[in-house]
Coordinates of C-alpha atoms and ligand atoms in Angstrom, one line a residue:
M1 CA 8.9 7.9 -29.8
A2 CA 7.9 4.1 -29.4
F3 CA 8.5 3.6 -25.9
E4 CA 8.1 6.5 -23.9
F5 CA 8.4 7.2 -20.3
S6 CA 6.6 10.0 -19.2
F7 CA 3.0 11.4 -17.4
A8 CA 0.3 12.7 -19.1
P9 CA -0.7 16.0 -18.2
E10 CA -3.1 15.8 -15.9
H11 CA -1.0 13.3 -13.5
E12 CA 2.1 15.9 -14.2
M13 CA 0.1 18.6 -12.8
F14 CA -0.9 16.4 -10.0
R15 CA 2.4 15.7 -9.1
R16 CA 3.5 19.4 -9.1
T17 CA 0.5 20.4 -7.2
L18 CA 1.1 17.7 -4.7
R19 CA 5.0 18.2 -3.8
G20 CA 3.6 21.6 -3.4
F21 CA 1.2 20.8 -0.7
L22 CA 3.2 18.3 0.7
D23 CA 6.3 20.7 1.2
E24 CA 4.4 23.6 2.4
E25 CA 2.2 22.0 5.2
I26 CA 2.8 18.4 6.0
R27 CA 6.9 18.2 5.8
P28 CA 7.8 21.2 8.1
R29 CA 5.2 19.4 10.5
I30 CA 7.4 16.3 10.6
D31 CA 10.2 15.8 13.0
D32 CA 11.5 13.3 15.4
E33 CA 9.0 13.7 17.5
F34 CA 6.0 12.8 14.8
Y35 CA 8.2 9.5 14.2
D36 CA 8.4 8.6 17.5
S37 CA 4.7 8.7 18.2
E38 CA 2.2 6.1 17.5
A39 CA -1.0 8.1 17.6
F40 CA -3.0 8.1 14.2
P41 CA -2.1 11.6 12.8
W42 CA -5.4 13.3 12.5
D43 CA -3.8 16.7 12.5
L44 CA -2.2 16.0 9.0
V45 CA -5.0 12.9 7.7
T46 CA -7.4 16.5 7.9
P47 CA -5.7 18.7 5.4
M48 CA -4.9 15.9 3.6
A49 CA -8.4 14.8 2.9
E50 CA -9.6 18.3 2.1
Q51 CA -6.6 17.9 -1.2
G52 CA -8.8 15.2 -2.1
L53 CA -5.9 12.4 -1.5
F54 CA -8.1 10.0 0.2
G55 CA -9.9 9.2 -3.2
V56 CA -7.0 9.4 -6.0
T57 CA -8.3 6.6 -8.1
V58 CA -12.3 6.7 -8.1
P59 CA -13.6 8.5 -10.7
P60 CA -15.4 11.6 -10.2
E61 CA -19.1 10.3 -10.0
Y62 CA -18.0 8.8 -6.9
G63 CA -16.8 11.5 -5.3
G64 CA -12.8 10.8 -6.3
A65 CA -10.1 12.8 -8.5
G66 CA -10.7 9.9 -10.9
L67 CA -6.6 9.9 -11.7
G68 CA -6.3 5.9 -11.6
E69 CA -3.5 3.9 -10.7
I70 CA -1.0 6.2 -12.0
G71 CA -2.4 9.0 -9.7
Y72 CA -2.6 6.6 -7.2
G73 CA 1.5 5.4 -7.5
I74 CA 2.4 9.2 -7.6
L75 CA 0.5 10.2 -4.7
L76 CA 2.0 7.2 -2.7
E77 CA 5.6 7.8 -4.0
E78 CA 5.4 11.8 -2.8
L79 CA 3.8 10.7 0.6
A80 CA 6.3 8.3 1.3
K81 CA 9.1 10.9 0.8
V82 CA 7.6 12.9 3.6
D83 CA 6.7 9.8 5.6
T84 CA 6.1 6.1 5.2
G85 CA 3.8 6.3 7.6
L86 CA 1.5 8.4 5.7
S87 CA 1.7 6.6 2.5
T88 CA 0.6 3.5 4.0
I89 CA -2.1 5.0 6.0
V90 CA -3.3 5.7 2.5
G91 CA -2.1 2.8 0.8
A92 CA -4.8 0.7 3.2
H93 CA -7.5 2.9 2.8
T94 CA -7.6 3.4 -1.1
G95 CA -5.9 0.0 -2.2
I96 CA -7.2 -2.3 -0.3
C97 CA -10.4 -1.1 0.7
L98 CA -11.8 1.7 -1.4
A99 CA -10.5 -0.2 -4.8
P100 CA -12.3 -3.4 -4.1
I101 CA -15.7 -1.4 -3.1
Y102 CA -15.1 0.3 -6.0
L103 CA -14.7 -2.8 -8.5
F104 CA -17.1 -5.4 -6.8
G105 CA -19.2 -3.2 -5.1
T106 CA -23.3 -2.5 -6.2
E107 CA -24.2 0.5 -7.5
E108 CA -25.9 0.9 -3.9
Q109 CA -22.7 -0.1 -2.2
K110 CA -20.7 2.3 -4.3
E111 CA -22.9 5.3 -3.8
R112 CA -23.1 5.1 0.1
Y113 CA -19.5 4.1 0.8
L114 CA -17.2 6.1 -1.9
P115 CA -18.1 9.6 -1.3
P116 CA -17.0 9.6 2.1
L117 CA -14.7 7.2 2.0
C118 CA -13.2 9.9 -0.6
R119 CA -13.5 12.9 1.3
G120 CA -11.4 11.2 4.0
E121 CA -14.2 11.4 6.6
D122 CA -14.2 7.9 6.7
I123 CA -11.5 5.9 6.5
G124 CA -10.9 2.6 5.1
A125 CA -9.2 -0.9 6.6
F126 CA -8.6 -4.4 5.0
A127 CA -9.1 -7.2 7.5
L128 CA -7.5 -10.7 6.0
T129 CA -4.7 -11.6 8.0
E130 CA -5.3 -13.9 11.0
P131 CA -2.9 -15.3 14.3
Q132 CA -3.0 -18.6 12.1
A133 CA -3.3 -17.5 8.5
G134 CA -0.4 -14.9 7.7
S135 CA 1.4 -16.1 4.4
D136 CA -1.0 -18.8 4.2
A137 CA -4.0 -16.5 3.7
A138 CA -6.0 -19.7 2.5
N139 CA -6.1 -20.7 6.2
I140 CA -8.4 -18.2 7.8
K141 CA -11.2 -18.9 10.0
T142 CA -13.0 -15.8 11.2
R143 CA -16.9 -17.4 10.3
A144 CA -20.0 -16.0 9.0
E145 CA -23.0 -17.7 9.2
R146 CA -26.0 -16.7 7.5
D147 CA -28.7 -15.9 9.9
G148 CA -32.0 -14.8 7.7
D149 CA -30.7 -11.8 5.6
E150 CA -27.8 -11.3 7.6
Y151 CA -24.1 -13.0 8.2
V152 CA -22.7 -13.1 11.9
L153 CA -19.1 -12.7 11.7
D154 CA -17.0 -14.4 14.7
G155 CA -13.2 -14.8 14.6
T156 CA -9.8 -12.2 15.1
K157 CA -8.0 -10.6 12.5
I158 CA -4.6 -9.0 13.3
Y159 CA -2.4 -6.4 12.0
V160 CA -4.9 -4.6 10.4
S161 CA -3.4 -1.2 8.9
N162 CA -5.7 1.9 10.5
G163 CA -7.6 -0.8 11.8
D164 CA -8.6 1.3 15.4
V165 CA -9.7 4.2 13.3
A166 CA -11.5 2.9 10.4
D167 CA -15.4 3.5 10.0
T168 CA -15.2 0.9 6.9
L169 CA -13.7 -2.3 6.4
M170 CA -13.2 -4.9 3.9
V171 CA -13.1 -8.0 5.8
S172 CA -12.7 -11.7 4.5
A173 CA -14.7 -14.2 6.1
V174 CA -15.7 -18.4 5.7
T175 CA -18.7 -18.9 4.5
D176 CA -18.5 -22.3 3.6
P177 CA -16.0 -24.0 5.7
A178 CA -16.2 -27.6 3.1
L179 CA -15.4 -25.4 0.0
G180 CA -12.0 -24.0 1.5
A181 CA -10.7 -20.2 0.3
R182 CA -11.7 -20.8 -3.2
G183 CA -15.4 -21.1 -3.1
G184 CA -15.8 -20.8 0.8
V185 CA -14.6 -16.9 1.3
T186 CA -16.7 -14.2 1.0
A187 CA -16.0 -10.4 1.4
F188 CA -18.0 -8.0 3.8
I189 CA -18.4 -4.4 4.0
V190 CA -18.1 -3.9 7.5
D191 CA -19.1 -0.6 9.5
S192 CA -16.9 -0.4 12.5
D193 CA -19.6 1.1 14.8
W194 CA -21.7 -2.3 14.5
D195 CA -22.4 -4.4 17.6
G196 CA -19.9 -7.1 17.7
F197 CA -16.7 -5.0 16.5
E198 CA -14.0 -4.3 18.6
V199 CA -10.4 -3.3 18.6
S200 CA -8.7 -5.5 20.8
S201 CA -5.0 -4.2 20.8
K202 CA -2.5 -2.4 18.8
E203 CA 0.9 -3.0 17.8
D204 CA 4.5 -1.3 18.6
K205 CA 6.1 -1.7 15.5
M206 CA 9.5 -0.4 14.8
G207 CA 8.9 1.4 11.7
I208 CA 6.0 3.0 10.2
R209 CA 5.1 4.5 13.4
R210 CA 2.6 6.6 12.4
S211 CA 0.6 3.7 10.6
T212 CA -1.7 2.3 13.1
T213 CA -1.9 -1.7 13.1
A214 CA -4.8 -3.4 15.3
Q215 CA -5.8 -6.6 16.2
I216 CA -9.9 -6.5 15.6
E217 CA -12.8 -9.2 17.0
F218 CA -15.7 -10.0 15.5
D219 CA -18.1 -11.6 18.3
G220 CA -21.6 -12.0 17.0
C221 CA -21.2 -9.0 14.7
R222 CA -24.0 -8.7 12.4
V223 CA -23.8 -8.2 8.6
P224 CA -26.8 -7.5 6.7
E225 CA -26.7 -9.4 3.2
E226 CA -26.3 -6.6 1.4
N227 CA -23.1 -5.6 2.5
V228 CA -21.8 -8.9 1.0
L229 CA -18.7 -7.8 -1.4
G230 CA -18.8 -9.4 -4.9
N231 CA -20.4 -12.8 -4.8
V232 CA -21.1 -15.2 -2.2
G233 CA -17.8 -17.4 -2.2
E234 CA -15.8 -15.5 -4.2
G235 CA -14.0 -12.9 -1.5
F236 CA -10.9 -14.7 -2.0
I237 CA -10.6 -13.2 -5.6
V238 CA -11.7 -9.6 -4.3
A239 CA -8.6 -9.9 -1.9
L240 CA -6.3 -11.1 -4.3
T241 CA -7.2 -8.8 -6.8
A242 CA -7.0 -5.6 -4.3
L243 CA -3.7 -7.2 -3.4
D244 CA -2.7 -7.2 -7.3
G245 CA -3.1 -3.4 -7.4
G246 CA -1.7 -2.9 -4.3
R247 CA 1.4 -4.7 -4.6
A248 CA 2.4 -2.1 -7.2
T249 CA 1.6 0.9 -5.7
L250 CA 3.2 -0.3 -2.6
A251 CA 6.5 -0.4 -4.6
A252 CA 6.0 3.3 -5.5
G253 CA 5.8 4.0 -2.0
S254 CA 9.2 2.3 -1.4
I255 CA 10.9 4.0 -4.7
G256 CA 9.6 7.7 -2.4
G257 CA 11.3 6.5 0.1
A258 CA 14.5 5.1 -1.6
T259 CA 14.6 8.9 -3.1
E260 CA 14.1 10.5 0.1
A261 CA 17.1 8.4 1.8
L262 CA 19.2 9.4 -1.6
N263 CA 18.7 12.8 -1.8
R264 CA 19.2 13.3 2.4
A265 CA 22.7 11.4 1.3
V266 CA 23.8 13.9 -1.7
D267 CA 23.1 17.0 0.7
Y268 CA 25.3 15.6 3.3
A269 CA 27.9 14.4 1.0
N270 CA 28.1 17.6 -0.8
A271 CA 28.4 19.5 2.8
R272 CA 30.8 16.9 4.9
E273 CA 34.3 17.9 4.3
Q274 CA 36.6 15.2 4.9
F275 CA 40.6 15.2 4.1
G276 CA 40.4 18.6 3.1
D277 CA 37.1 17.6 0.6
P278 CA 33.9 17.1 0.1
I279 CA 32.9 13.5 0.7
A280 CA 31.1 13.8 -2.5
H281 CA 34.6 14.4 -4.3
H282 CA 35.9 10.7 -3.2
Q283 CA 35.2 7.8 -5.7
D284 CA 33.9 5.6 -3.5
V285 CA 31.0 7.7 -2.5
Q286 CA 30.2 8.4 -5.9
F287 CA 30.1 5.2 -7.2
K288 CA 27.2 4.7 -4.1
L289 CA 25.2 7.6 -5.7
A290 CA 25.7 6.0 -8.9
E291 CA 24.6 2.4 -7.8
M292 CA 21.4 4.3 -5.9
S293 CA 20.4 6.4 -8.4
T294 CA 20.8 3.6 -10.8
D295 CA 18.8 1.0 -8.7
I296 CA 15.8 3.6 -7.9
T297 CA 15.5 4.4 -12.0
Q298 CA 15.4 0.9 -13.1
A299 CA 12.4 0.2 -10.0
R300 CA 10.4 3.3 -11.1
Y301 CA 10.2 2.5 -15.0
A302 CA 9.1 -1.2 -14.0
T303 CA 6.9 -0.1 -11.4
Y304 CA 4.9 2.9 -13.8
H305 CA 5.1 0.1 -16.4
C306 CA 3.3 -2.5 -14.1
L307 CA 0.7 0.7 -12.6
E308 CA -0.3 1.0 -16.8
Y309 CA -1.2 -2.9 -16.8
V310 CA -3.2 -2.8 -13.0
E311 CA -5.1 0.2 -14.4
E312 CA -6.4 -1.3 -17.5
Y313 CA -6.7 -4.5 -15.2
Y314 CA -8.9 -2.7 -13.2
E315 CA -10.8 -0.6 -15.7
Q316 CA -12.3 -4.2 -17.4
I317 CA -13.3 -5.0 -13.8
A318 CA -15.3 -2.1 -13.4
A319 CA -16.6 -2.6 -16.7
G320 CA -18.1 -5.3 -15.8
E321 CA -15.8 -7.3 -18.8
D322 CA -14.4 -11.1 -18.5
V323 CA -10.8 -10.4 -17.6
S324 CA -8.8 -13.1 -19.4
K325 CA -6.6 -15.6 -17.1
A326 CA -3.6 -14.7 -18.8
F327 CA -4.0 -10.9 -18.4
R328 CA -4.7 -11.3 -14.7
E329 CA -1.9 -14.0 -14.4
K330 CA 0.7 -11.2 -15.9
V331 CA -0.4 -8.5 -14.0
S332 CA -0.2 -10.6 -10.9
R333 CA 3.1 -11.6 -11.8
R334 CA 4.0 -7.8 -12.6
S335 CA 2.7 -6.6 -9.5
A336 CA 4.5 -8.9 -7.3
Q337 CA 8.1 -8.8 -9.0
V338 CA 7.9 -5.0 -8.7
K339 CA 6.7 -5.3 -5.4
I340 CA 10.1 -7.5 -4.6
A341 CA 12.0 -5.5 -6.8
A342 CA 11.5 -2.0 -5.1
S343 CA 11.2 -2.9 -1.6
E344 CA 14.5 -4.5 -1.6
M345 CA 15.9 -1.5 -3.5
A346 CA 14.6 0.5 -0.9
A347 CA 16.2 -1.3 2.0
E348 CA 19.3 -1.8 -0.1
V349 CA 19.7 2.3 -1.0
T350 CA 18.7 3.4 2.5
E351 CA 21.3 1.3 4.0
K352 CA 23.6 3.1 1.5
A353 CA 22.5 6.7 2.3
C354 CA 23.7 5.6 5.9
D355 CA 26.9 4.2 4.9
I356 CA 26.9 7.4 3.4
M357 CA 26.3 9.5 6.3
G358 CA 28.7 7.9 8.5
A359 CA 27.4 8.1 12.3
R360 CA 25.0 10.6 11.3
G361 CA 23.1 7.7 9.2
L362 CA 22.2 5.9 12.7
A363 CA 21.5 8.9 14.2
E364 CA 18.2 10.8 14.4
G365 CA 17.3 14.3 13.1
Y366 CA 18.8 13.0 9.6
G367 CA 15.9 11.0 8.3
V368 CA 17.8 8.3 7.3
E369 CA 17.4 6.3 10.4
K370 CA 14.2 6.3 10.3
G371 CA 14.5 4.9 6.8
L372 CA 16.3 2.0 8.3
R373 CA 13.3 1.3 10.6
D374 CA 10.1 1.8 7.8
S375 CA 12.1 0.5 4.7
P376 CA 12.2 -3.3 5.5
I377 CA 8.3 -3.3 6.1
A378 CA 7.7 -3.3 2.8
E379 CA 9.5 -6.7 2.4
I380 CA 6.4 -8.2 4.6
Y381 CA 2.9 -6.8 4.2
E382 CA 0.8 -7.4 1.3
G383 CA 2.2 -11.0 1.4
T384 CA 6.0 -11.2 2.1
N385 CA 9.0 -11.7 -0.4
E386 CA 9.3 -15.0 0.1
I387 CA 5.9 -15.9 -0.5
Q388 CA 6.0 -14.0 -4.0
R389 CA 9.2 -15.2 -5.0
M390 CA 8.0 -18.7 -4.2
I391 CA 4.9 -18.2 -6.8
I392 CA 6.8 -16.6 -9.4
G393 CA 9.2 -19.6 -9.5
R394 CA 6.9 -21.8 -9.5
E395 CA 4.7 -20.4 -12.4
V396 CA 8.2 -19.7 -14.5
A397 CA 9.6 -23.4 -14.0
Q398 CA 6.1 -24.7 -14.9
E399 CA 5.9 -22.6 -17.9
G400 CA 9.6 -24.1 -18.8
G401 CA 11.0 -20.2 -19.3
Y402 CA 10.4 -16.6 -18.9
A403 CA 8.0 -14.7 -21.6
W404 CA 8.1 -11.4 -21.5
Ligands
FAD501 C1 2.9 -3.0 9.3 C2 1.7 -4.0 8.9 C3 0.6 -3.6 8.1 C4 -0.3 -5.3 7.8 N1 -1.2 -4.4 7.7 C5 -1.9 -5.6 7.0 C6 -3.6 -5.4 6.9 O1 -3.7 -4.2 6.6 N2 -4.1 -6.5 6.4 C7 -3.9 -7.4 6.6 O2 -4.6 -8.1 6.5 N3 -3.1 -8.0 6.9 C8 -1.7 -7.1 7.0 N4 -0.7 -7.4 7.3 C9 -0.4 -8.4 7.9 C10 1.0 -9.3 6.6 O3 -0.1 -9.5 5.6 C11 1.5 -10.4 6.9 O4 2.3 -9.9 8.1 C12 2.2 -11.3 5.8 O5 1.3 -11.6 5.2 C13 2.9 -12.0 6.9 O6 2.2 -13.0 7.7 P1 3.2 -13.5 9.1 O7 3.6 -12.1 9.3 O8 2.0 -14.2 9.5 O9 4.7 -14.2 8.8 P2 4.6 -16.0 8.6 O10 3.5 -15.7 7.5 O11 4.2 -16.4 9.7 O12 5.5 -16.0 7.8 C14 6.8 -15.5 8.7 C15 7.9 -16.1 8.0 O13 8.2 -17.4 7.1 C16 8.0 -17.2 5.7 N5 7.6 -18.4 5.4 C17 6.4 -18.5 5.4 N6 5.4 -19.5 4.7 C18 6.7 -19.7 3.6 C19 6.6 -20.4 2.5 N7 5.7 -21.8 2.1 N8 7.9 -20.6 2.1 C20 8.8 -19.4 2.0 N9 9.0 -18.7 3.5 C21 7.4 -19.1 3.5 C22 7.9 -15.8 5.3 O14 8.0 -15.1 4.3 C23 8.2 -15.3 6.4 O15 9.4 -14.8 6.3 C24 0.7 -6.0 7.7 C25 1.8 -6.8 7.9 C26 2.5 -5.8 8.7 C27 3.8 -6.4 9.1

């Protein structure tokens, strides 16, 4: 077959084993009480770590499972079916902390940081956003001033997923204000037990409540120069490269959330009778199920296709090859496109599931009300969909058309 969509045997095996583990060990422990709490779920994170779910992308020589971006997509899709908070915890740890250390780290940094992160003994986080720099990420102000063989970090980071529990953080800070984001920002690997690092508050969010979101203060935090990640002045590229992969796998999470909502609606529609028939026999309900499953299928094809590109892109970076500008831009655009498509699809599918379930769709205990609170968040984090649209639209207009 010239164009086929099926997982490689190792990925198919991983998916099957993962589903078995999640259905037996994790799903039964998730209920309304779980959803409502804001405590970081160590009781679930520990068995997940023991299954190797915190180092799926990284090669075995650094302690990972070596399943790459496709394996990671499968992980977030399956995890999000169970709970989107859990998929966000693993996403912030893997896609935007562990991945940039693997891609841009020195051999010493990889040997020191990757094995405990892969074992889930250390939790990772990514700190870019600041009070005045959300969508305008190039406007960060956290300063990293050189002092001998150290950098001294001062500033505030907000909305840091896993920020309150992380051991290792990838932090973007300004090393040369005169040069702007491209040239003046550097990435650092920071240990949270260093002096001058403090968690100042936690967000109280409507959804993905078990994925904690924290504000962090750096107050004279001394970072040794060997903890510069990548080259000095290239930290913005490090962050953007991590977000390219992050957006595509985030899309896989949205697909998992949407699939769960669809399956709950199907179960309900087959069981609930009105006018003497299961509501699943009514054409309007069937049309909704048809649209929901069609939209999931489209997003799923596009997302895993994009993950193939991300895999190739990351392999080139990890091998120290020069990635062509055209390929970098292609991956970046595709991942932005699938993020828009999958996150908005998930919000719409969840809303349709809620319609099908009538009053139960809005009630706790049926799983879909929670999806309504969780799904919009994927439209915001890792860059809002409006910003993704702005960039894609500008590029397509400049290119004078859309070349596939
Ligand atoms: C649950 C959660 C977890 C997060 N985790 C992390 C994390 O781990 N690390 C991290 O660094 N950050 C994290 N973030 C931050 C996230 O990336 C930002 O919230 C996001 O980039 C948007 O920034 P903002 O919230 O400040 O919104 P703003 O930038 O203030 O935007 C507000 C609105 O204005 C729109 N807007 C802004 N500028 C334009 C424009 N030029 N054109 C059109 N529309 C525009 C936006 O699209 C949005 O709708 C997280 C956020 C959330 C909600």
